PDB file of C-alpha atoms in Angstrom:
ATOM      1  CA  GLU A   1       0.072  20.457   2.864  1.00  0.00           C
ATOM      2  CA  GLY A   2      -0.549  18.287   5.894  1.00  0.00           C
ATOM      3  CA  ARG A   3      -3.142  17.349   8.445  1.00  0.00           C
ATOM      4  CA  PRO A   4      -2.964  16.042  11.989  1.00  0.00           C
ATOM      5  CA  GLY A   5      -3.742  12.408  12.700  1.00  0.00           C
ATOM      6  CA  THR A   6      -4.767  10.456  15.757  1.00  0.00           C
ATOM      7  CA  GLY A   7      -3.409   7.342  17.422  1.00  0.00           C
ATOM      8  CA  GLU A   8      -0.113   5.855  16.319  1.00  0.00           C
ATOM      9  CA  ASN A   9       1.313   7.544  13.236  1.00  0.00           C
ATOM     10  CA  TRP A  10       4.693   5.897  12.889  1.00  0.00           C
ATOM     11  CA  SER A  11       3.449   3.283  10.402  1.00  0.00           C
ATOM     12  CA  GLU A  12       2.995   5.831   7.614  1.00  0.00           C
ATOM     13  CA  LYS A  13       6.547   7.051   8.043  1.00  0.00           C
ATOM     14  CA  VAL A  14       7.956   3.497   8.094  1.00  0.00           C
ATOM     15  CA  CYS A  15       6.025   2.484   4.956  1.00  0.00           C
ATOM     16  CA  CYS A  16       7.293   5.602   3.194  1.00  0.00           C
ATOM     17  CA  GLU A  17      10.898   4.676   4.015  1.00  0.00           C
ATOM     18  CA  ILE A  18      10.429   1.069   2.876  1.00  0.00           C
ATOM     19  CA  ALA A  19       8.877   2.184  -0.420  1.00  0.00           C
ATOM     20  CA  ASN A  20      11.873   4.464  -0.887  1.00  0.00           C
ATOM     21  CA  LEU A  21      14.306   1.546  -0.437  1.00  0.00           C
ATOM     22  CA  LEU A  22      12.375  -0.442  -3.044  1.00  0.00           C
ATOM     23  CA  GLY A  23      12.282   2.455  -5.508  1.00  0.00           C
ATOM     24  CA  ILE A  24       8.475   2.509  -5.515  1.00  0.00           C
ATOM     25  CA  PRO A  25       6.967   5.964  -6.245  1.00  0.00           C
ATOM     26  CA  HIS A  26       5.410   7.141  -2.997  1.00  0.00           C
ATOM     27  CA  ALA A  27       4.089  10.158  -1.186  1.00  0.00           C
ATOM     28  CA  LEU A  28       6.543  11.651   1.296  1.00  0.00           C
ATOM     29  CA  TYR A  29       5.548  11.413   4.945  1.00  0.00           C
ATOM     30  CA  ASP A  30       7.163  12.652   8.119  1.00  0.00           C
ATOM     31  CA  LEU A  31       6.117  12.752  11.739  1.00  0.00           C
ATOM     32  CA  ALA A  32       4.711  16.066  12.896  1.00  0.00           C
ATOM     33  CA  VAL A  33       2.843  17.784  15.724  1.00  0.00           C
ATOM     34  CA  PHE A  34      -0.094  20.117  15.129  1.00  0.00           C
ATOM     35  CA  ARG A  35      -1.737  21.906  18.049  1.00  0.00           C
ATOM     36  CA  ASP A  36      -0.281  19.389  20.482  1.00  0.00           C
ATOM     37  CA  ARG A  37      -1.585  16.453  18.450  1.00  0.00           C
ATOM     38  CA  LYS A  38       0.799  13.979  16.872  1.00  0.00           C
ATOM     39  CA  GLY A  39       0.285  13.126  13.237  1.00  0.00           C
ATOM     40  CA  THR A  40       2.032  13.012   9.897  1.00  0.00           C
ATOM     41  CA  ILE A  41       2.695  15.677   7.323  1.00  0.00           C
ATOM     42  CA  THR A  42       3.107  15.248   3.584  1.00  0.00           C
ATOM     43  CA  PRO A  43       3.861  17.720   0.805  1.00  0.00           C
ATOM     44  CA  THR A  44       1.324  17.631  -1.983  1.00  0.00           C
ATOM     45  CA  PHE A  45       2.275  15.455  -4.943  1.00  0.00           C
ATOM     46  CA  VAL A  46      -0.281  17.155  -7.209  1.00  0.00           C
ATOM     47  CA  PRO A  47       1.141  19.921  -9.463  1.00  0.00           C
ATOM     48  CA  ASP A  48      -0.262  23.429  -9.403  1.00  0.00           C
ATOM     49  CA  HIS A  49      -3.671  23.600 -11.110  1.00  0.00           C
ATOM     50  CA  GLY A  50      -3.767  19.803 -11.321  1.00  0.00           C
ATOM     51  CA  ARG A  51      -5.915  17.449  -9.276  1.00  0.00           C
ATOM     52  CA  LEU A  52      -5.966  13.957  -7.858  1.00  0.00           C
ATOM     53  CA  ILE A  53      -8.609  11.650  -9.322  1.00  0.00           C
ATOM     54  CA  HIS A  54      -9.381   8.884  -6.853  1.00  0.00           C
ATOM     55  CA  GLY A  55     -10.053   5.350  -8.021  1.00  0.00           C
ATOM     56  CA  ASN A  56     -13.773   5.531  -7.235  1.00  0.00           C
ATOM     57  CA  GLU A  57     -14.239   8.597  -9.437  1.00  0.00           C
ATOM     58  CA  LEU A  58     -12.247   6.988 -12.202  1.00  0.00           C
ATOM     59  CA  LEU A  59     -14.135   3.691 -12.121  1.00  0.00           C
ATOM     60  CA  ALA A  60     -17.489   5.465 -11.971  1.00  0.00           C
ATOM     61  CA  ALA A  61     -16.590   7.121 -15.281  1.00  0.00           C
ATOM     62  CA  PHE A  62     -16.190   3.669 -16.840  1.00  0.00           C
ATOM     63  CA  HIS A  63     -19.056   1.904 -15.042  1.00  0.00           C
ATOM     64  CA  ARG A  64     -22.311   3.841 -14.662  1.00  0.00           C
ATOM     65  CA  ASP A  65     -23.590   1.705 -11.794  1.00  0.00           C
ATOM     66  CA  TYR A  66     -20.382   1.978  -9.784  1.00  0.00           C
ATOM     67  CA  ASP A  67     -20.987   2.873  -6.128  1.00  0.00           C
ATOM     68  CA  GLN A  68     -18.546   5.672  -5.296  1.00  0.00           C
ATOM     69  CA  GLU A  69     -19.655   6.068  -1.694  1.00  0.00           C
ATOM     70  CA  SER A  70     -18.868   2.652  -0.187  1.00  0.00           C
ATOM     71  CA  ARG A  71     -15.196   2.480   0.736  1.00  0.00           C
ATOM     72  CA  TYR A  72     -15.343  -0.955   2.299  1.00  0.00           C
ATOM     73  CA  ARG A  73     -17.031  -4.159   1.165  1.00  0.00           C
ATOM     74  CA  ALA A  74     -17.332  -2.554  -2.246  1.00  0.00           C
ATOM     75  CA  ASN A  75     -17.264  -5.646  -4.450  1.00  0.00           C
ATOM     76  CA  GLN A  76     -17.542  -3.494  -7.565  1.00  0.00           C
ATOM     77  CA  HIS A  77     -13.956  -2.480  -6.802  1.00  0.00           C
ATOM     78  CA  THR A  78     -12.339  -5.333  -8.716  1.00  0.00           C
ATOM     79  CA  LEU A  79      -8.677  -5.623  -9.540  1.00  0.00           C
ATOM     80  CA  LEU A  80      -9.342  -6.115 -13.242  1.00  0.00           C
ATOM     81  CA  ARG A  81     -11.403  -2.937 -13.386  1.00  0.00           C
ATOM     82  CA  ALA A  82      -8.600  -0.999 -11.724  1.00  0.00           C
ATOM     83  CA  VAL A  83      -5.993  -2.457 -14.061  1.00  0.00           C
ATOM     84  CA  ALA A  84      -8.151  -1.746 -17.112  1.00  0.00           C
ATOM     85  CA  ALA A  85      -8.260   1.904 -16.058  1.00  0.00           C
ATOM     86  CA  LEU A  86      -4.451   2.009 -16.129  1.00  0.00           C
ATOM     87  CA  LYS A  87      -4.082   1.146 -19.799  1.00  0.00           C
ATOM     88  CA  PRO A  88      -0.663   2.364 -20.977  1.00  0.00           C
ATOM     89  CA  ARG A  89      -2.027   4.358 -23.909  1.00  0.00           C
ATOM     90  CA  ASN A  90      -4.083   6.486 -21.519  1.00  0.00           C
ATOM     91  CA  VAL A  91      -2.116   6.653 -18.278  1.00  0.00           C
ATOM     92  CA  LEU A  92       1.506   7.720 -17.941  1.00  0.00           C
ATOM     93  CA  LEU A  93       4.028   6.728 -15.301  1.00  0.00           C
ATOM     94  CA  PRO A  94       4.065   8.644 -11.999  1.00  0.00           C
ATOM     95  CA  LEU A  95       5.518  12.123 -12.229  1.00  0.00           C
ATOM     96  CA  HIS A  96       9.290  12.289 -11.612  1.00  0.00           C
ATOM     97  CA  PHE A  97       9.611   8.485 -11.721  1.00  0.00           C
ATOM     98  CA  ASN A  98      12.534   7.130 -13.714  1.00  0.00           C
ATOM     99  CA  PRO A  99      11.544   3.659 -14.972  1.00  0.00           C
ATOM    100  CA  PRO A 100      14.143   0.912 -14.559  1.00  0.00           C
ATOM    101  CA  PHE A 101      13.486  -0.313 -18.109  1.00  0.00           C
ATOM    102  CA  SER A 102      11.751   1.136 -21.160  1.00  0.00           C
ATOM    103  CA  GLU A 103       8.766  -1.247 -21.146  1.00  0.00           C
ATOM    104  CA  MET A 104       7.709  -0.321 -17.618  1.00  0.00           C
ATOM    105  CA  ASN A 105       4.147   1.051 -17.675  1.00  0.00           C
ATOM    106  CA  ALA A 106       1.568   2.229 -15.151  1.00  0.00           C
ATOM    107  CA  ILE A 107       0.253  -1.286 -14.518  1.00  0.00           C
ATOM    108  CA  GLY A 108       3.782  -2.493 -13.854  1.00  0.00           C
ATOM    109  CA  VAL A 109       4.319   0.284 -11.314  1.00  0.00           C
ATOM    110  CA  PHE A 110       0.948  -0.511  -9.739  1.00  0.00           C
ATOM    111  CA  SER A 111       2.095  -4.097  -9.231  1.00  0.00           C
ATOM    112  CA  GLY A 112       4.855  -2.632  -7.060  1.00  0.00           C
ATOM    113  CA  TYR A 113       2.223  -0.903  -4.931  1.00  0.00           C
ATOM    114  CA  LEU A 114       0.471  -4.238  -4.439  1.00  0.00           C
ATOM    115  CA  MET A 115       3.717  -5.947  -3.463  1.00  0.00           C
ATOM    116  CA  LEU A 116       4.304  -3.206  -0.900  1.00  0.00           C
ATOM    117  CA  ASP A 117       0.808  -3.850   0.483  1.00  0.00           C
ATOM    118  CA  ILE A 118       1.736  -7.471   1.215  1.00  0.00           C
ATOM    119  CA  LEU A 119       5.055  -6.545   2.773  1.00  0.00           C
ATOM    120  CA  VAL A 120       3.655  -4.008   5.229  1.00  0.00           C
ATOM    121  CA  GLY A 121       0.304  -5.718   5.750  1.00  0.00           C
ATOM    122  CA  ASN A 122      -1.687  -2.834   4.274  1.00  0.00           C
ATOM    123  CA  GLN A 123      -5.393  -3.679   4.225  1.00  0.00           C
ATOM    124  CA  ASP A 124      -6.584  -0.190   3.362  1.00  0.00           C
ATOM    125  CA  ARG A 125      -6.177  -0.067  -0.432  1.00  0.00           C
ATOM    126  CA  HIS A 126      -9.802   0.968  -0.937  1.00  0.00           C
ATOM    127  CA  HIS A 127     -10.930   2.900  -4.005  1.00  0.00           C
ATOM    128  CA  GLU A 128      -9.868   6.269  -2.599  1.00  0.00           C
ATOM    129  CA  ASN A 129      -6.382   5.057  -1.743  1.00  0.00           C
ATOM    130  CA  TRP A 130      -5.097   4.910  -5.302  1.00  0.00           C
ATOM    131  CA  GLY A 131      -5.627   7.197  -8.219  1.00  0.00           C
ATOM    132  CA  MET A 132      -4.286   9.356 -11.008  1.00  0.00           C
ATOM    133  CA  ILE A 133      -3.056  12.891 -11.340  1.00  0.00           C
ATOM    134  CA  LEU A 134      -4.727  15.088 -13.936  1.00  0.00           C
ATOM    135  CA  SER A 135      -2.253  17.801 -14.937  1.00  0.00           C
ATOM    136  CA  PRO A 136      -3.127  21.203 -16.431  1.00  0.00           C
ATOM    137  CA  ASP A 137      -2.192  19.889 -19.884  1.00  0.00           C
ATOM    138  CA  ASN A 138      -4.850  17.139 -19.414  1.00  0.00           C
ATOM    139  CA  SER A 139      -2.262  14.372 -19.215  1.00  0.00           C
ATOM    140  CA  LEU A 140      -2.948  11.529 -16.767  1.00  0.00           C
ATOM    141  CA  ASN A 141      -0.233  10.066 -14.567  1.00  0.00           C
ATOM    142  CA  LEU A 142      -0.514   7.266 -12.069  1.00  0.00           C
ATOM    143  CA  ALA A 143      -0.373   8.805  -8.600  1.00  0.00           C
ATOM    144  CA  PRO A 144       2.368   7.643  -6.235  1.00  0.00           C
ATOM    145  CA  THR A 145       1.270   5.157  -3.597  1.00  0.00           C
ATOM    146  CA  TYR A 146      -0.124   6.888  -0.521  1.00  0.00           C
ATOM    147  CA  ASP A 147      -1.985   6.379   2.758  1.00  0.00           C
ATOM    148  CA  HIS A 148      -0.495   3.271   4.357  1.00  0.00           C
ATOM    149  CA  ALA A 149      -1.248   4.197   7.962  1.00  0.00           C
ATOM    150  CA  SER A 150      -3.254   1.025   8.669  1.00  0.00           C
ATOM    151  CA  SER A 151      -0.210  -1.198   8.229  1.00  0.00           C
ATOM    152  CA  LEU A 152       2.369  -3.067  10.288  1.00  0.00           C
ATOM    153  CA  GLY A 153      -0.181  -3.962  12.945  1.00  0.00           C
ATOM    154  CA  ARG A 154      -0.567  -0.308  13.877  1.00  0.00           C
ATOM    155  CA  ASN A 155      -4.119  -0.815  15.126  1.00  0.00           C
ATOM    156  CA  GLU A 156      -3.199  -3.741  17.377  1.00  0.00           C
ATOM    157  CA  THR A 157      -2.710  -3.286  21.107  1.00  0.00           C
ATOM    158  CA  ASP A 158       0.612  -4.140  22.703  1.00  0.00           C
ATOM    159  CA  VAL A 159      -1.135  -6.933  24.582  1.00  0.00           C
ATOM    160  CA  ASN A 160      -2.236  -8.579  21.328  1.00  0.00           C
ATOM    161  CA  ARG A 161       1.105  -7.938  19.673  1.00  0.00           C
ATOM    162  CA  ASN A 162       2.959  -9.573  22.537  1.00  0.00           C
ATOM    163  CA  LYS A 163       0.627 -12.589  22.495  1.00  0.00           C
ATOM    164  CA  ARG A 164       1.288 -13.157  18.814  1.00  0.00           C
ATOM    165  CA  LEU A 165       5.039 -12.759  19.261  1.00  0.00           C
ATOM    166  CA  THR A 166       5.260 -15.234  22.135  1.00  0.00           C
ATOM    167  CA  THR A 167       2.475 -17.766  21.529  1.00  0.00           C
ATOM    168  CA  LYS A 168       3.045 -21.407  20.605  1.00  0.00           C
ATOM    169  CA  ASP A 169      -0.431 -21.519  19.062  1.00  0.00           C
ATOM    170  CA  LYS A 170       0.083 -21.318  15.287  1.00  0.00           C
ATOM    171  CA  GLY A 171      -3.419 -19.919  14.867  1.00  0.00           C
ATOM    172  CA  GLN A 172      -2.485 -16.881  16.951  1.00  0.00           C
ATOM    173  CA  SER A 173       1.028 -16.373  15.573  1.00  0.00           C
ATOM    174  CA  VAL A 174       2.410 -13.470  13.565  1.00  0.00           C
ATOM    175  CA  GLU A 175       2.682 -15.868  10.626  1.00  0.00           C
ATOM    176  CA  HIS A 176      -1.044 -16.596  10.763  1.00  0.00           C
ATOM    177  CA  TYR A 177      -1.834 -12.911  11.302  1.00  0.00           C
ATOM    178  CA  ALA A 178       0.057 -12.111   8.086  1.00  0.00           C
ATOM    179  CA  THR A 179      -2.022 -14.531   6.001  1.00  0.00           C
ATOM    180  CA  ARG A 180      -5.256 -12.811   7.030  1.00  0.00           C
ATOM    181  CA  ALA A 181      -4.399  -9.518   5.311  1.00  0.00           C
ATOM    182  CA  LEU A 182      -7.004  -8.625   2.691  1.00  0.00           C
ATOM    183  CA  SER A 183      -6.603  -6.134  -0.119  1.00  0.00           C
ATOM    184  CA  GLY A 184      -9.288  -3.625  -1.017  1.00  0.00           C
ATOM    185  CA  PHE A 185      -9.807  -5.376  -4.366  1.00  0.00           C
ATOM    186  CA  TYR A 186     -12.295  -8.082  -5.280  1.00  0.00           C
ATOM    187  CA  ASP A 187     -11.855 -10.794  -7.868  1.00  0.00           C
ATOM    188  CA  THR A 188     -15.279 -10.154  -9.464  1.00  0.00           C
ATOM    189  CA  HIS A 189     -18.244  -7.939  -8.641  1.00  0.00           C
ATOM    190  CA  LYS A 190     -19.991 -11.057  -7.307  1.00  0.00           C
ATOM    191  CA  SER A 191     -17.212 -11.982  -4.875  1.00  0.00           C
ATOM    192  CA  ILE A 192     -18.161 -12.079  -1.206  1.00  0.00           C
ATOM    193  CA  LYS A 193     -14.777 -11.150   0.246  1.00  0.00           C
ATOM    194  CA  PRO A 194     -11.789  -9.218  -1.088  1.00  0.00           C
ATOM    195  CA  LEU A 195      -8.716 -10.839  -2.529  1.00  0.00           C
ATOM    196  CA  SER A 196      -5.859 -11.408  -0.132  1.00  0.00           C
ATOM    197  CA  THR A 197      -2.992  -8.970  -0.576  1.00  0.00           C
ATOM    198  CA  LEU A 198      -0.911 -11.868  -1.917  1.00  0.00           C
ATOM    199  CA  ASP A 199      -3.544 -12.878  -4.486  1.00  0.00           C
ATOM    200  CA  ALA A 200      -4.041  -9.285  -5.635  1.00  0.00           C
ATOM    201  CA  PHE A 201      -0.333  -8.927  -6.360  1.00  0.00           C
ATOM    202  CA  ASP A 202      -0.175 -12.327  -8.036  1.00  0.00           C
ATOM    203  CA  LYS A 203      -3.004 -11.488 -10.441  1.00  0.00           C
ATOM    204  CA  CYS A 204      -1.442  -8.143 -11.364  1.00  0.00           C
ATOM    205  CA  ALA A 205       2.022  -9.708 -11.635  1.00  0.00           C
ATOM    206  CA  LYS A 206       0.799 -12.144 -14.275  1.00  0.00           C
ATOM    207  CA  LEU A 207      -0.234  -9.187 -16.425  1.00  0.00           C
ATOM    208  CA  GLU A 208       3.172  -7.494 -16.131  1.00  0.00           C
ATOM    209  CA  PRO A 209       5.653 -10.271 -15.315  1.00  0.00           C
ATOM    210  CA  LYS A 210       8.810  -8.302 -16.129  1.00  0.00           C
ATOM    211  CA  ALA A 211       7.827  -5.424 -13.874  1.00  0.00           C
ATOM    212  CA  SER A 212       6.716  -7.686 -11.051  1.00  0.00           C
ATOM    213  CA  GLN A 213       9.979  -9.613 -11.245  1.00  0.00           C
ATOM    214  CA  PHE A 214      11.857  -6.329 -11.006  1.00  0.00           C
ATOM    215  CA  TRP A 215      10.028  -5.463  -7.772  1.00  0.00           C
ATOM    216  CA  LEU A 216      10.665  -8.948  -6.400  1.00  0.00           C
ATOM    217  CA  ASP A 217      14.358  -8.601  -7.167  1.00  0.00           C
ATOM    218  CA  GLU A 218      14.443  -5.257  -5.360  1.00  0.00           C
ATOM    219  CA  LEU A 219      12.713  -6.815  -2.355  1.00  0.00           C
ATOM    220  CA  ASN A 220      15.192  -9.691  -2.356  1.00  0.00           C
ATOM    221  CA  LYS A 221      18.022  -7.177  -1.956  1.00  0.00           C
ATOM    222  CA  LEU A 222      16.637  -5.995   1.378  1.00  0.00           C
ATOM    223  CA  ASP A 223      17.319  -7.807   4.610  1.00  0.00           C
ATOM    224  CA  LEU A 224      16.142  -7.603   8.186  1.00  0.00           C
ATOM    225  CA  ALA A 225      18.824  -5.048   9.028  1.00  0.00           C
ATOM    226  CA  ASP A 226      17.295  -2.585   6.521  1.00  0.00           C
ATOM    227  CA  PHE A 227      13.881  -2.842   8.177  1.00  0.00           C
ATOM    228  CA  LYS A 228      15.389  -2.669  11.641  1.00  0.00           C
ATOM    229  CA  ALA A 229      17.279   0.511  10.763  1.00  0.00           C
ATOM    230  CA  ILE A 230      14.081   2.214   9.592  1.00  0.00           C
ATOM    231  CA  LEU A 231      12.164   1.208  12.715  1.00  0.00           C
ATOM    232  CA  SER A 232      15.066   2.265  14.939  1.00  0.00           C
ATOM    233  CA  ASN A 233      14.792   5.802  13.571  1.00  0.00           C
ATOM    234  CA  ILE A 234      11.256   6.179  14.904  1.00  0.00           C
ATOM    235  CA  PRO A 235      11.401   8.013  18.269  1.00  0.00           C
ATOM    236  CA  ASP A 236      10.498   5.983  21.353  1.00  0.00           C
ATOM    237  CA  ASP A 237       7.744   8.505  22.066  1.00  0.00           C
ATOM    238  CA  ASP A 238       6.017   7.410  18.849  1.00  0.00           C
ATOM    239  CA  ILE A 239       6.395   3.626  18.970  1.00  0.00           C
ATOM    240  CA  THR A 240       6.612   1.123  21.802  1.00  0.00           C
ATOM    241  CA  LYS A 241       9.228  -1.615  21.939  1.00  0.00           C
ATOM    242  CA  ILE A 242       6.519  -4.238  21.379  1.00  0.00           C
ATOM    243  CA  GLY A 243       5.178  -2.255  18.425  1.00  0.00           C
ATOM    244  CA  ARG A 244       8.677  -2.116  16.954  1.00  0.00           C
ATOM    245  CA  ASP A 245       9.286  -5.838  17.509  1.00  0.00           C
ATOM    246  CA  PHE A 246       5.924  -6.792  16.027  1.00  0.00           C
ATOM    247  CA  ALA A 247       6.402  -4.628  12.924  1.00  0.00           C
ATOM    248  CA  LEU A 248       9.876  -6.076  12.352  1.00  0.00           C
ATOM    249  CA  LYS A 249       8.618  -9.636  12.683  1.00  0.00           C
ATOM    250  CA  LEU A 250       5.714  -8.938  10.321  1.00  0.00           C
ATOM    251  CA  LEU A 251       8.087  -7.532   7.710  1.00  0.00           C
ATOM    252  CA  GLU A 252      10.323 -10.588   8.037  1.00  0.00           C
ATOM    253  CA  VAL A 253       7.375 -12.967   7.680  1.00  0.00           C
ATOM    254  CA  ASN A 254       5.816 -11.125   4.742  1.00  0.00           C
ATOM    255  CA  LYS A 255       9.077 -10.855   2.818  1.00  0.00           C
ATOM    256  CA  LYS A 256       9.425 -14.643   2.992  1.00  0.00           C
ATOM    257  CA  ARG A 257       5.781 -15.127   1.993  1.00  0.00           C
ATOM    258  CA  ILE A 258       6.187 -12.944  -1.092  1.00  0.00           C
ATOM    259  CA  LEU A 259       9.408 -14.503  -2.316  1.00  0.00           C
ATOM    260  CA  ASN A 260       8.295 -18.066  -1.586  1.00  0.00           C
ATOM    261  CA  ALA A 261       4.998 -17.551  -3.412  1.00  0.00           C
ATOM    262  CA  ARG A 262       6.751 -16.348  -6.560  1.00  0.00           C
TER     263      ARG A 262
END
């Protein structure tokens, strides 16, 4: 199953390839054309007669006053509420995922999703961009990570990208741009702004330190050449040189930020 997209679509493909290198369960994405419109295509990761339960539906089942309609600025969408919904006794690992160690649970895998968000600068982890799979036998599995299109500076213009790559103003640099990335999660339901992507991962990592350290070790194995190879495979018709250079620099900066913070 797939649907056409608009604008630049390469970021989804790149994020998919990076998640694959890290061993993070992810939806499969490839570039596609539908009725002369460029987009991405993905096979369904939901089994026959199963269904995807989005985070907002899940949290509304636990919290009667939860607002399911507001995707953004939804301060009821707290990280602790999401983590509580992933309790190991209720939620299984993603389908077809082979855990690297026996104690790995759904929360530990989710921490990998949050690390990926920092790395690619994903600011779109709202409450419909994570969820669980309900199978016909009524078992619940954490869904693979999906929908990372708004990452890697995809929505920036080449003019802005070039300014950030060449400026001597630290406040306009790629490094500063990286620190501004916000997750879709709030610290509490009274918080005014979402947690940063780095803070969201840090809070989840403290709950599952062994799993988070595993993901950090996997990230440490990657180098700039790995990212460059992925970006080089995107056709020139789908990404500009400036877009490629900016994405590569952002990945370099964010990798250092993650490893230095931990």
